[in-house]
């Protein structure tokens, strides 16, 4: 639920109409939907999903506990049928909102010039792929981008390939962005704390073991276990790179990953708008005559319902 901060930043960007300055958008996890509603010019509408819809029927602590026990049973005691598995996150409910109640204008995304690249993990090749969602199966791609394993169990199949959310294994992917855009500026918005603590590393190890058990694939454990090292490296490189601006929460608002209190979510959303406005007024955003492209909206994961990061790129004049 901490992704509401990034939605606030994107709302500020939309209200200031920075679209002519945008080159591309990359999205992962919570950032997939933020990027989609931003490109459809519905950012505020999409953000309202957090406090009006996801405050109920989306995150389940009960199903998190039951689901964890079922996954342990399936590995060590007895097989649990796939249709009986419980998930901490109700992705189908989220997608029903996107398709109906808070209908995303997918045609607007598909028809415009700014690509929406969704960060996915290919389970067969163990590779991260950036899939441009501007195509007829856009909703399938968006759903794959928010399939946060091991907190869900249904795999997305797109053109015969098995995909899940890639952010849990590579949160930011700074090296990729810097290689692809060697002459541009990058903005990264992180939802949540950037100070890394021991519990995050332990969390990654536990998630990795569950992933290994669910897919009988030791490589998935290794990728999860090393995720914290990648993130720490990216955060360190961000601090030393003048081309990269990090936007993060400055005030302490008690919004946890399972927070459903509408008032707290709205406070975090307001902080995001404030941070976005501040960034737009800063020297970083105005040091080039041409402006950045939102290059990526990723997720900082720490348990069900991850926090997000928004990344933007400014072409040089």
Short mmCIF file of C-alpha atoms in Angstrom, two decimals:
data_model
loop_
_atom_site.label_atom_id
_atom_site.label_comp_id
_atom_site.label_asym_id
_atom_site.label_seq_id
_atom_site.Cartn_x
_atom_site.Cartn_y
_atom_site.Cartn_z
CA UNK A 1 0.00 0.00 0.00
CA UNK A 2 3.03 2.28 0.25
CA UNK A 3 2.80 2.63 -3.52
CA UNK A 4 0.38 5.48 -2.82
CA UNK A 5 3.41 7.76 -2.34
CA UNK A 6 4.57 7.21 -5.92
CA UNK A 7 1.02 7.77 -7.13
CA UNK A 8 1.13 11.16 -5.43
CA UNK A 9 4.39 12.07 -7.14
CA UNK A 10 2.95 11.02 -10.51
CA UNK A 11 -0.16 13.11 -9.81
CA UNK A 12 2.03 16.20 -9.39
CA UNK A 13 3.80 15.36 -12.65
CA UNK A 14 0.50 15.00 -14.49
CA UNK A 15 -0.93 18.25 -13.11
CA UNK A 16 2.20 20.04 -14.32
CA UNK A 17 1.85 18.39 -17.76
CA UNK A 18 5.38 17.08 -18.15
CA UNK A 19 4.30 14.67 -20.89
CA UNK A 20 6.05 16.57 -23.73
CA UNK A 21 9.29 16.05 -21.82
CA UNK A 22 8.85 12.29 -21.35
CA UNK A 23 10.74 9.70 -23.34
CA UNK A 24 9.58 6.41 -21.84
CA UNK A 25 8.07 4.79 -18.77
CA UNK A 26 9.21 1.58 -17.14
CA UNK A 27 7.06 -0.01 -14.47
CA UNK A 28 7.41 -2.85 -11.99
CA UNK A 29 5.02 -4.09 -9.33
CA UNK A 30 3.02 -1.20 -7.83
CA UNK A 31 4.65 1.12 -10.36
CA UNK A 32 3.03 -0.76 -13.24
CA UNK A 33 -0.42 0.58 -12.39
CA UNK A 34 0.90 4.01 -11.42
CA UNK A 35 2.63 4.25 -14.79
CA UNK A 36 -0.46 3.06 -16.64
CA UNK A 37 -2.84 5.56 -15.03
CA UNK A 38 -0.23 8.28 -15.44
CA UNK A 39 0.06 7.64 -19.18
CA UNK A 40 -3.73 7.51 -19.57
CA UNK A 41 -3.92 10.91 -17.84
CA UNK A 42 -5.96 9.35 -15.01
CA UNK A 43 -3.38 9.45 -12.22
CA UNK A 44 -5.59 10.90 -9.50
CA UNK A 45 -8.44 8.60 -10.53
CA UNK A 46 -6.13 5.59 -10.34
CA UNK A 47 -4.64 6.68 -7.02
CA UNK A 48 -8.12 6.68 -5.45
CA UNK A 49 -8.11 2.89 -5.84
CA UNK A 50 -5.81 2.72 -2.81
CA UNK A 51 -8.16 4.36 -0.30
CA UNK A 52 -11.52 3.60 -1.93
CA UNK A 53 -11.00 0.01 -3.10
CA UNK A 54 -7.81 -1.65 -1.85
CA UNK A 55 -8.64 -0.76 1.75
CA UNK A 56 -10.83 -3.86 1.65
CA UNK A 57 -10.76 -7.24 -0.10
CA UNK A 58 -7.18 -6.88 -1.38
CA UNK A 59 -4.70 -7.60 1.43
CA UNK A 60 -5.50 -10.47 3.77
CA UNK A 61 -3.36 -11.18 6.83
CA UNK A 62 -5.38 -14.35 7.43
CA UNK A 63 -4.74 -15.66 3.92
CA UNK A 64 -1.09 -14.69 4.24
CA UNK A 65 -0.72 -17.00 7.24
CA UNK A 66 -2.83 -19.79 5.74
CA UNK A 67 -1.07 -19.47 2.39
CA UNK A 68 2.37 -19.68 3.99
CA UNK A 69 1.35 -22.83 5.87
CA UNK A 70 -0.10 -24.35 2.68
CA UNK A 71 3.13 -23.71 0.79
CA UNK A 72 5.11 -25.38 3.59
CA UNK A 73 2.71 -28.32 3.55
CA UNK A 74 3.02 -28.64 -0.22
CA UNK A 75 6.81 -28.86 0.04
CA UNK A 76 7.26 -31.05 3.12
CA UNK A 77 4.01 -32.84 4.04
CA UNK A 78 1.43 -33.30 1.28
CA UNK A 79 0.43 -31.81 -2.05
CA UNK A 80 -1.98 -28.89 -1.84
CA UNK A 81 -4.17 -28.48 -4.96
CA UNK A 82 -3.46 -25.21 -6.78
CA UNK A 83 -7.11 -24.19 -6.62
CA UNK A 84 -6.99 -24.48 -2.83
CA UNK A 85 -3.98 -22.23 -2.28
CA UNK A 86 -4.62 -18.98 -0.42
CA UNK A 87 -2.90 -15.75 -1.45
CA UNK A 88 -2.04 -12.71 0.65
CA UNK A 89 -2.95 -10.42 -2.26
CA UNK A 90 -6.13 -10.60 -4.32
CA UNK A 91 -4.80 -9.64 -7.75
CA UNK A 92 -8.02 -10.65 -9.52
CA UNK A 93 -9.91 -8.14 -7.38
CA UNK A 94 -7.44 -5.41 -8.30
CA UNK A 95 -7.75 -6.20 -12.00
CA UNK A 96 -11.54 -6.18 -11.81
CA UNK A 97 -11.37 -2.62 -10.46
CA UNK A 98 -8.97 -1.59 -13.22
CA UNK A 99 -11.25 -3.11 -15.87
CA UNK A 100 -14.58 -1.93 -14.48
CA UNK A 101 -15.06 0.35 -11.46
CA UNK A 102 -11.96 2.51 -12.06
CA UNK A 103 -11.70 1.71 -15.75
CA UNK A 104 -8.25 2.33 -17.16
CA UNK A 105 -8.25 4.03 -20.57
CA UNK A 106 -6.06 1.43 -22.25
CA UNK A 107 -6.65 2.81 -25.74
CA UNK A 108 -5.12 6.11 -24.73
CA UNK A 109 -2.01 4.31 -23.53
CA UNK A 110 -1.75 2.22 -26.69
CA UNK A 111 -2.28 5.13 -29.07
CA UNK A 112 0.23 7.59 -27.60
CA UNK A 113 3.95 7.80 -28.34
CA UNK A 114 5.36 7.18 -24.86
CA UNK A 115 6.12 3.48 -24.28
CA UNK A 116 4.98 1.78 -21.09
CA UNK A 117 7.64 -0.88 -20.48
CA UNK A 118 6.56 -3.39 -17.85
CA UNK A 119 9.35 -5.14 -15.97
CA UNK A 120 8.70 -8.90 -15.96
CA UNK A 121 10.64 -11.97 -14.90
CA UNK A 122 10.66 -14.89 -17.34
CA UNK A 123 10.48 -18.05 -15.25
CA UNK A 124 11.85 -20.23 -18.06
CA UNK A 125 14.91 -18.16 -18.99
CA UNK A 126 15.49 -16.53 -15.58
CA UNK A 127 15.80 -13.22 -17.40
CA UNK A 128 14.24 -9.83 -16.73
CA UNK A 129 12.33 -8.56 -19.74
CA UNK A 130 10.83 -5.13 -20.39
CA UNK A 131 7.62 -5.62 -22.34
CA UNK A 132 6.02 -2.63 -24.05
CA UNK A 133 2.37 -2.76 -22.96
CA UNK A 134 1.09 -0.75 -25.93
CA UNK A 135 -0.65 -3.73 -27.52
CA UNK A 136 -4.02 -5.47 -27.49
CA UNK A 137 -3.21 -7.68 -24.48
CA UNK A 138 -2.17 -4.72 -22.32
CA UNK A 139 -4.25 -5.84 -19.33
CA UNK A 140 -2.54 -9.25 -19.31
CA UNK A 141 0.83 -7.53 -19.28
CA UNK A 142 -0.20 -5.22 -16.45
CA UNK A 143 -1.49 -8.16 -14.42
CA UNK A 144 1.79 -10.04 -14.94
CA UNK A 145 3.63 -6.97 -13.65
CA UNK A 146 1.78 -7.04 -10.33
CA UNK A 147 1.93 -10.81 -9.79
CA UNK A 148 4.00 -10.60 -6.62
CA UNK A 149 5.31 -14.09 -5.89
CA UNK A 150 5.38 -15.85 -3.47
CA UNK A 151 2.36 -13.92 -2.14
CA UNK A 152 0.29 -15.10 -5.10
CA UNK A 153 0.45 -18.39 -6.98
CA UNK A 154 -1.10 -17.88 -10.43
CA UNK A 155 1.46 -17.41 -13.19
CA UNK A 156 0.76 -15.09 -16.13
CA UNK A 157 1.15 -16.71 -19.55
CA UNK A 158 1.88 -14.27 -22.40
CA UNK A 159 2.67 -15.64 -25.85
CA UNK A 160 3.51 -18.98 -24.27
CA UNK A 161 5.98 -17.45 -21.81
CA UNK A 162 5.59 -17.66 -18.02
CA UNK A 163 5.93 -14.28 -16.31
CA UNK A 164 5.79 -12.84 -12.80
CA UNK A 165 6.67 -9.48 -11.20
CA UNK A 166 10.42 -8.92 -11.51
CA UNK A 167 10.84 -6.19 -8.89
CA UNK A 168 11.31 -8.57 -5.99
CA UNK A 169 14.54 -9.80 -7.62
CA UNK A 170 15.82 -6.47 -8.96
CA UNK A 171 14.06 -3.51 -7.40
CA UNK A 172 15.54 -0.59 -9.33
CA UNK A 173 17.72 -1.98 -12.10
CA UNK A 174 19.88 1.13 -12.24
CA UNK A 175 22.60 -0.41 -14.40
CA UNK A 176 20.10 -1.19 -17.14
CA UNK A 177 18.71 2.34 -17.12
CA UNK A 178 22.13 3.98 -17.19
CA UNK A 179 23.27 1.77 -20.06
CA UNK A 180 20.14 2.39 -22.10
CA UNK A 181 20.11 6.14 -21.38
CA UNK A 182 23.79 7.15 -21.06
CA UNK A 183 23.15 10.85 -21.72
CA UNK A 184 19.92 11.41 -19.81
CA UNK A 185 18.95 12.25 -16.27
CA UNK A 186 17.03 9.73 -14.20
CA UNK A 187 14.51 10.36 -11.45
CA UNK A 188 13.78 7.58 -8.97
CA UNK A 189 10.88 7.79 -6.54
CA UNK A 190 10.93 5.25 -3.74
CA UNK A 191 7.91 4.47 -1.59
CA UNK A 192 9.17 3.69 1.86
CA UNK A 193 12.41 3.76 3.76
CA UNK A 194 15.71 3.63 1.88
CA UNK A 195 17.73 2.77 4.97
CA UNK A 196 18.31 -0.95 4.53
CA UNK A 197 18.09 -3.12 7.66
CA UNK A 198 18.86 -6.73 8.48
CA UNK A 199 15.18 -7.68 8.41
CA UNK A 200 15.00 -6.89 4.69
CA UNK A 201 17.78 -9.35 3.93
CA UNK A 202 16.11 -12.00 6.09
CA UNK A 203 12.84 -11.31 4.28
CA UNK A 204 14.48 -11.88 0.90
CA UNK A 205 15.98 -15.17 2.05
CA UNK A 206 12.61 -16.42 3.30
CA UNK A 207 10.85 -15.33 0.11
CA UNK A 208 13.57 -17.02 -1.92
CA UNK A 209 13.09 -20.33 -0.13
CA UNK A 210 9.33 -20.21 -0.75
CA UNK A 211 9.98 -19.45 -4.42
CA UNK A 212 12.41 -22.36 -4.64
CA UNK A 213 9.83 -24.69 -3.12
CA UNK A 214 6.94 -23.44 -5.26
CA UNK A 215 8.82 -23.89 -8.54
CA UNK A 216 11.41 -26.53 -7.52
CA UNK A 217 14.03 -24.10 -8.80
CA UNK A 218 17.12 -23.26 -6.66
CA UNK A 219 18.01 -20.38 -9.00
CA UNK A 220 14.98 -18.44 -7.78
CA UNK A 221 16.29 -18.65 -4.23
CA UNK A 222 19.67 -17.28 -5.30
CA UNK A 223 18.05 -14.39 -7.16
CA UNK A 224 15.91 -13.45 -4.17
CA UNK A 225 18.73 -13.82 -1.69
CA UNK A 226 20.94 -11.47 -3.70
CA UNK A 227 18.24 -8.84 -4.25
CA UNK A 228 19.21 -6.80 -1.20
CA UNK A 229 22.82 -6.57 -2.39
CA UNK A 230 21.63 -5.25 -5.76
CA UNK A 231 19.39 -2.68 -4.11
CA UNK A 232 22.12 -1.52 -1.71
CA UNK A 233 24.51 -1.12 -4.64
CA UNK A 234 21.92 0.84 -6.66
CA UNK A 235 21.18 3.19 -3.76
CA UNK A 236 24.89 3.81 -3.25
CA UNK A 237 25.41 4.55 -6.96
CA UNK A 238 22.42 6.89 -7.00
CA UNK A 239 24.05 9.05 -4.33
CA UNK A 240 27.24 9.42 -6.35
CA UNK A 241 25.66 9.94 -9.78
CA UNK A 242 24.72 13.56 -10.61
CA UNK A 243 22.43 12.31 -13.36
CA UNK A 244 20.15 10.58 -10.88
CA UNK A 245 17.65 12.23 -8.52
CA UNK A 246 16.12 10.21 -5.69
CA UNK A 247 12.69 11.26 -4.44
CA UNK A 248 11.64 9.59 -1.21
CA UNK A 249 9.35 10.12 1.74
CA UNK A 250 10.65 12.89 4.02
CA UNK A 251 8.05 12.77 6.77
CA UNK A 252 7.21 9.76 8.88
CA UNK A 253 3.63 8.69 8.20
CA UNK A 254 2.68 5.31 9.62
CA UNK A 255 1.66 3.57 6.41
CA UNK A 256 2.61 -0.07 6.40
CA UNK A 257 2.40 -2.55 3.58
CA UNK A 258 -0.95 -3.81 4.90
CA UNK A 259 -2.37 -0.41 5.92
CA UNK A 260 -6.03 0.01 5.00
CA UNK A 261 -6.81 3.22 6.92
CA UNK A 262 -8.06 5.66 4.28
CA UNK A 263 -6.91 8.73 6.21
CA UNK A 264 -3.34 7.46 6.49
CA UNK A 265 -3.29 6.54 2.81
CA UNK A 266 -4.51 10.01 1.88
CA UNK A 267 -1.78 11.57 4.04
CA UNK A 268 0.85 9.53 2.21
CA UNK A 269 -0.68 10.50 -1.12
CA UNK A 270 -0.46 14.19 -0.17
CA UNK A 271 3.19 13.73 0.79
CA UNK A 272 3.81 12.24 -2.63
CA UNK A 273 2.20 15.22 -4.36
CA UNK A 274 4.27 17.57 -2.20
CA UNK A 275 7.48 15.70 -3.06
CA UNK A 276 6.61 15.75 -6.76
CA UNK A 277 5.98 19.49 -6.71
CA UNK A 278 9.23 20.08 -4.88
CA UNK A 279 11.16 18.05 -7.46
CA UNK A 280 9.57 19.96 -10.34
CA UNK A 281 10.69 23.23 -8.82
CA UNK A 282 14.26 22.07 -8.17
CA UNK A 283 17.36 22.77 -10.20
CA UNK A 284 17.75 19.12 -11.22
CA UNK A 285 14.50 19.17 -13.21
CA UNK A 286 15.30 22.47 -14.89
CA UNK A 287 19.00 22.08 -15.69
CA UNK A 288 18.29 20.94 -19.24
CA UNK A 289 16.20 22.59 -21.91
CA UNK A 290 14.57 19.26 -22.69
CA UNK A 291 12.95 17.39 -19.86
CA UNK A 292 13.01 13.82 -18.56
CA UNK A 293 11.06 10.82 -19.53
CA UNK A 294 9.52 8.81 -16.75
CA UNK A 295 11.66 5.84 -17.44
CA UNK A 296 10.61 3.47 -14.76
CA UNK A 297 8.27 2.87 -11.84
CA UNK A 298 9.48 -0.01 -9.75
CA UNK A 299 8.69 -1.49 -6.37
CA UNK A 300 10.66 -1.70 -3.18
CA UNK A 301 9.38 -4.94 -1.71
CA UNK A 302 9.40 -5.87 1.91
CA UNK A 303 6.28 -8.02 2.30
CA UNK A 304 2.84 -8.32 0.67
CA UNK A 305 1.87 -5.14 -1.15
CA UNK A 306 5.15 -3.54 -1.98
CA UNK A 307 6.34 -0.02 -1.96
CA UNK A 308 7.25 1.59 -5.24
CA UNK A 309 9.82 3.68 -7.02
CA UNK A 310 9.30 6.04 -9.92
CA UNK A 311 12.18 6.75 -12.26
CA UNK A 312 12.38 9.47 -14.87
CA UNK A 313 14.86 10.34 -17.62
CA UNK A 314 15.76 13.73 -19.09
CA UNK A 315 17.28 13.80 -22.59
CA UNK A 316 20.13 16.24 -22.99
CA UNK A 317 19.53 19.27 -25.23
#
